[in-house]
CSV table of C-alpha atoms in Angstrom, one decimal:
chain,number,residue,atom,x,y,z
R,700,UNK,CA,-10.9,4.3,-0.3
R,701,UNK,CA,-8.6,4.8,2.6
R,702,UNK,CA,-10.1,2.9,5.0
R,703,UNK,CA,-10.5,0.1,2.2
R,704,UNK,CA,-6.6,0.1,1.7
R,705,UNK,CA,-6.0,0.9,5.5
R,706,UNK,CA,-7.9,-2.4,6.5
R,707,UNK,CA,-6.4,-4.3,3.7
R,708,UNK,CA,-2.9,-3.6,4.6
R,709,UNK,CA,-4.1,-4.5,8.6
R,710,UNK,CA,-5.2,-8.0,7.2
R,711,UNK,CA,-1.7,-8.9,5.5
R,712,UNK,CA,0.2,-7.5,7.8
R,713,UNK,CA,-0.9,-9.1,10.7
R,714,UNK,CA,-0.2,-12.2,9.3
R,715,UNK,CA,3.2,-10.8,7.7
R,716,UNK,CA,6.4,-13.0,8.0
R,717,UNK,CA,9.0,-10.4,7.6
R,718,UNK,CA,9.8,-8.0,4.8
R,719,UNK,CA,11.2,-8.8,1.3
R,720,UNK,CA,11.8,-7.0,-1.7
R,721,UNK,CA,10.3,-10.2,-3.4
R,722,UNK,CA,6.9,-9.1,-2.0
R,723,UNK,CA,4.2,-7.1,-3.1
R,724,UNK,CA,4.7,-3.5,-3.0
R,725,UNK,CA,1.9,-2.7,-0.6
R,726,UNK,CA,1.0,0.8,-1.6
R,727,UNK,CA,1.1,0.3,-5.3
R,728,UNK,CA,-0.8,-2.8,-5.2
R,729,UNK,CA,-3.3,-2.7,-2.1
R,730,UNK,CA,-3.7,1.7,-3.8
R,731,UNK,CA,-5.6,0.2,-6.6
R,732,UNK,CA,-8.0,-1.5,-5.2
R,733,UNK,CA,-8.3,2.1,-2.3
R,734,UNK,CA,-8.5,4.0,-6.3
R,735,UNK,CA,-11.5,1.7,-7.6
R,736,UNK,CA,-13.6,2.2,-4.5
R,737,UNK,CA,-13.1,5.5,-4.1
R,738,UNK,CA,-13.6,6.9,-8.0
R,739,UNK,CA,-16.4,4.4,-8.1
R,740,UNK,CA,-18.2,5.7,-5.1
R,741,UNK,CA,-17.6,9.6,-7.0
R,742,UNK,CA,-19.0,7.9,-9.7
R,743,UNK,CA,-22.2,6.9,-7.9
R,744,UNK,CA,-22.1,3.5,-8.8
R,745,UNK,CA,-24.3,1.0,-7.1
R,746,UNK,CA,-22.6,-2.7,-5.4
R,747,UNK,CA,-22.4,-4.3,-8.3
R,748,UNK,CA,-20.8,-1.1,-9.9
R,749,UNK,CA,-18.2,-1.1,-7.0
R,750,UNK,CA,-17.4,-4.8,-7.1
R,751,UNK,CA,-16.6,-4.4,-10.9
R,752,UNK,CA,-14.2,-1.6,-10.2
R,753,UNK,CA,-12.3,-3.8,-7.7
R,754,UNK,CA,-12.3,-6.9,-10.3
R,755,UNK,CA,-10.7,-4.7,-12.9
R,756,UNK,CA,-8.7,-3.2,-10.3
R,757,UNK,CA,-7.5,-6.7,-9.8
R,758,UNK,CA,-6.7,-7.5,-13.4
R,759,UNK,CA,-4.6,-4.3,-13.2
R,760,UNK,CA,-3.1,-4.2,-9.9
R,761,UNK,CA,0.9,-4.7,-10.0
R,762,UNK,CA,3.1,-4.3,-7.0
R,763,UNK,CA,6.7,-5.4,-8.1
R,764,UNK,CA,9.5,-3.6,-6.4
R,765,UNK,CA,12.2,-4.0,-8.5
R,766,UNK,CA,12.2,-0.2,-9.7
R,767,UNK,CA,12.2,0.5,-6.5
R,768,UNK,CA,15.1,-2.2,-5.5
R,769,UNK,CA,17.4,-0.7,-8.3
R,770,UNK,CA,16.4,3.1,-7.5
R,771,UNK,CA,15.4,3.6,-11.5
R,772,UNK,CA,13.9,7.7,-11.1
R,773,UNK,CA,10.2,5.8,-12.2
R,774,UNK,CA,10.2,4.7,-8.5
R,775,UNK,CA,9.0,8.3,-8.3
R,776,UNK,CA,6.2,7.4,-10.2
R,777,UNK,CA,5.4,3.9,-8.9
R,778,UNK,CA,2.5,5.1,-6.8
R,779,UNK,CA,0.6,6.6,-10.0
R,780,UNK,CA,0.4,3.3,-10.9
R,781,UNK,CA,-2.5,2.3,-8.5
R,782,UNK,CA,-4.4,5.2,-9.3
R,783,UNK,CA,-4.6,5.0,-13.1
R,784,UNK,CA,-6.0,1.4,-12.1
R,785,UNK,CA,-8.2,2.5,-9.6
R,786,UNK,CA,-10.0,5.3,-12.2
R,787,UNK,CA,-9.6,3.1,-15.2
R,788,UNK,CA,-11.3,0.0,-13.4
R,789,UNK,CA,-14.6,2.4,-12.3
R,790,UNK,CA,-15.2,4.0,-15.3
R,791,UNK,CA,-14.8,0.3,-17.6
R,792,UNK,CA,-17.7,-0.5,-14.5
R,793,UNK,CA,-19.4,2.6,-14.7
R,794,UNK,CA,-19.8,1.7,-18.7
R,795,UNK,CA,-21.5,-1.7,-18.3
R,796,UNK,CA,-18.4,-3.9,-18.6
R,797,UNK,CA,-18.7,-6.5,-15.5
R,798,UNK,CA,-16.1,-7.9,-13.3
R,799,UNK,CA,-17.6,-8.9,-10.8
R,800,UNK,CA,-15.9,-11.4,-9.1
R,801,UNK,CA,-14.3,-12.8,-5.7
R,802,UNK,CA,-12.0,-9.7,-6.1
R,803,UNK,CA,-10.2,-10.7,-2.5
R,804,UNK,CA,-10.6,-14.8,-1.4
R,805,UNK,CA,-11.3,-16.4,-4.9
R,806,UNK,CA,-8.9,-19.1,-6.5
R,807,UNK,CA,-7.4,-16.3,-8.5
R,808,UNK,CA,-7.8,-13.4,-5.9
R,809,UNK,CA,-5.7,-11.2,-4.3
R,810,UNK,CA,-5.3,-13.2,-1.2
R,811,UNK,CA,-4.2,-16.3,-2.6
R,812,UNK,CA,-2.3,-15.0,-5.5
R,813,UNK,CA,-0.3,-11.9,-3.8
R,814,UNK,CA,-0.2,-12.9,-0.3
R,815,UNK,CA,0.1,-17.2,-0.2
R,816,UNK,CA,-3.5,-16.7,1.8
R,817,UNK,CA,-1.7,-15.3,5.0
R,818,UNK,CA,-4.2,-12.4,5.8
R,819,UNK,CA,-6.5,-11.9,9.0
R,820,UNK,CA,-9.8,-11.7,7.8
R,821,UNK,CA,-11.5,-10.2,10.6
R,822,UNK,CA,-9.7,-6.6,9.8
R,823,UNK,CA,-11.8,-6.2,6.8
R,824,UNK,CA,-15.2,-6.6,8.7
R,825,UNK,CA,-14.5,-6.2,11.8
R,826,UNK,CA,-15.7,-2.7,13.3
R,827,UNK,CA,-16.6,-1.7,9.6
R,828,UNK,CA,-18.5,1.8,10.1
R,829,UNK,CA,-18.2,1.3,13.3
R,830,UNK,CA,-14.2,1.9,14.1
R,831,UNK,CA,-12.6,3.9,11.1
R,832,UNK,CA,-8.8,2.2,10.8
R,833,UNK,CA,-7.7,5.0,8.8
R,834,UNK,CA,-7.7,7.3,11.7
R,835,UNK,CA,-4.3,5.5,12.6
R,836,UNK,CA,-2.6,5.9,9.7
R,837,UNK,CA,0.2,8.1,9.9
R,838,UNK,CA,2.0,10.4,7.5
R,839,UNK,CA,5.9,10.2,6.8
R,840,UNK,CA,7.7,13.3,7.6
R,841,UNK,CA,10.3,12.5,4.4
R,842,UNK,CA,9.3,11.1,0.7
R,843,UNK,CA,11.5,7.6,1.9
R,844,UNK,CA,10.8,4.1,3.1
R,845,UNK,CA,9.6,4.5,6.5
R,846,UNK,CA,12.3,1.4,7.1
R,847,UNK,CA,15.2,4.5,6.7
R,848,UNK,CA,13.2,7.1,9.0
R,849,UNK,CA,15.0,6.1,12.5
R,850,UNK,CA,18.4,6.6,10.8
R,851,UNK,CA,17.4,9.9,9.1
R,852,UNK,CA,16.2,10.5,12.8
R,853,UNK,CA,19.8,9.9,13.9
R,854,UNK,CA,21.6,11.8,11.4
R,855,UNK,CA,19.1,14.4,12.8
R,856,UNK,CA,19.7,14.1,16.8
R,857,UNK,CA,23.7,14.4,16.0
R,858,UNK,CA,23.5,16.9,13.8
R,859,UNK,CA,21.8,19.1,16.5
R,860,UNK,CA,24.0,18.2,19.4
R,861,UNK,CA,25.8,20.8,20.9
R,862,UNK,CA,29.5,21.4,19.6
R,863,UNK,CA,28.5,18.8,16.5
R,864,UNK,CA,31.5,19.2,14.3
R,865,UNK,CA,30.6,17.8,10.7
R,866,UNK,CA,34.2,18.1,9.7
R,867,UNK,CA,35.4,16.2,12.1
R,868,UNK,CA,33.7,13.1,10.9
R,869,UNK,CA,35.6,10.7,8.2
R,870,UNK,CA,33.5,7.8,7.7
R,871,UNK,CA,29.8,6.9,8.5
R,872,UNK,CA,28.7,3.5,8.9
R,873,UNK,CA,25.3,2.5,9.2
R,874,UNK,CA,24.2,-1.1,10.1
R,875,UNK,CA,20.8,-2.1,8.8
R,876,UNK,CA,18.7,-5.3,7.7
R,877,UNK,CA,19.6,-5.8,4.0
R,878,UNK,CA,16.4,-4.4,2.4
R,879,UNK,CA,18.1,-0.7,4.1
């Protein structure tokens, strides 16, 4: 399941045009389809079995960051989400129920429909068994965007400069893109 979503977020993002809160929330949506493969290989199920959990992952899968945007507290939560699809999806496959189907490059699939076709196939295949893409994920050192880390890295670096005065600052005024 991590190397599914790990090569799945390598094939949009490669062909990524910038970022926008209008877009796909990639861990929410691209974690269900990570959730189906993984419960479904727990589950023992065969290709078919997989490729089911992945179609209903599909039907499931929802990404929308407007939670996030406004800051609502079920932005905590968002990430559940996936995973409740993931486990739902394989055990509706492990029960017989088919949806098998062109889960990624089909009319309807996630390729077209999330991502206006602008993915690089060859990080799905590419290397598969071979070169494990999940070995470069990395893990954030706070529970935030990773699009606010080199600021919270700032704050950090002033903070522990010698003679530092936090009283002596009035105003803080940080420039960012406008998704910050």
């Amino acid at each position: 399941g991590a190397e599914v979503v790990a090569r799945l977020q390598m094939a949009v993002r490669s062909a990524d045009d910038g970022t926008s809160e209008a877009k796909p929330q990639p861990t929410q949506f691209l974690g269900a389809f990570a959730a189906a493969v993984t419960c479904a290989r727990l589950l023992r199920l065969d290709q078919r079995g997989v490729l089911s959990a992945m179609g209903h992952a599909l039907m499931q899968a929802s990404g929308n960051r407007q939670v996030v945007a406004q800051g609502a507290p079920a932005k905590a939560v968002y990430a559940a989400f996936p995973n409740q699809a993931g486990v739902f999806g394989a055990l509706l496959a492990q029960r017989g129920l088919s949806a098998e189907c062109s889960v990624l490059e089909g009319v309807a699939g996630l390729f077209p429909t999330a991502y206006a076709n602008r993915y690089v196939p060859s990080w799905l295949s590419d290397g598969l068994g071979e070169r494990f893409e999940m070995t470069a994920v990395g893990l954030k050192p706070w529970p935030t965007t990773g699009r606010a880390h080199p600021y919270i890295e700032a704050g950090l670096d002033i903070a522990r400069t010698p003679g530092f005065d936090a009283a002596a600052i009035s105003e803080v005024v940080i420039a960012g893109a406008p998704f910050i």
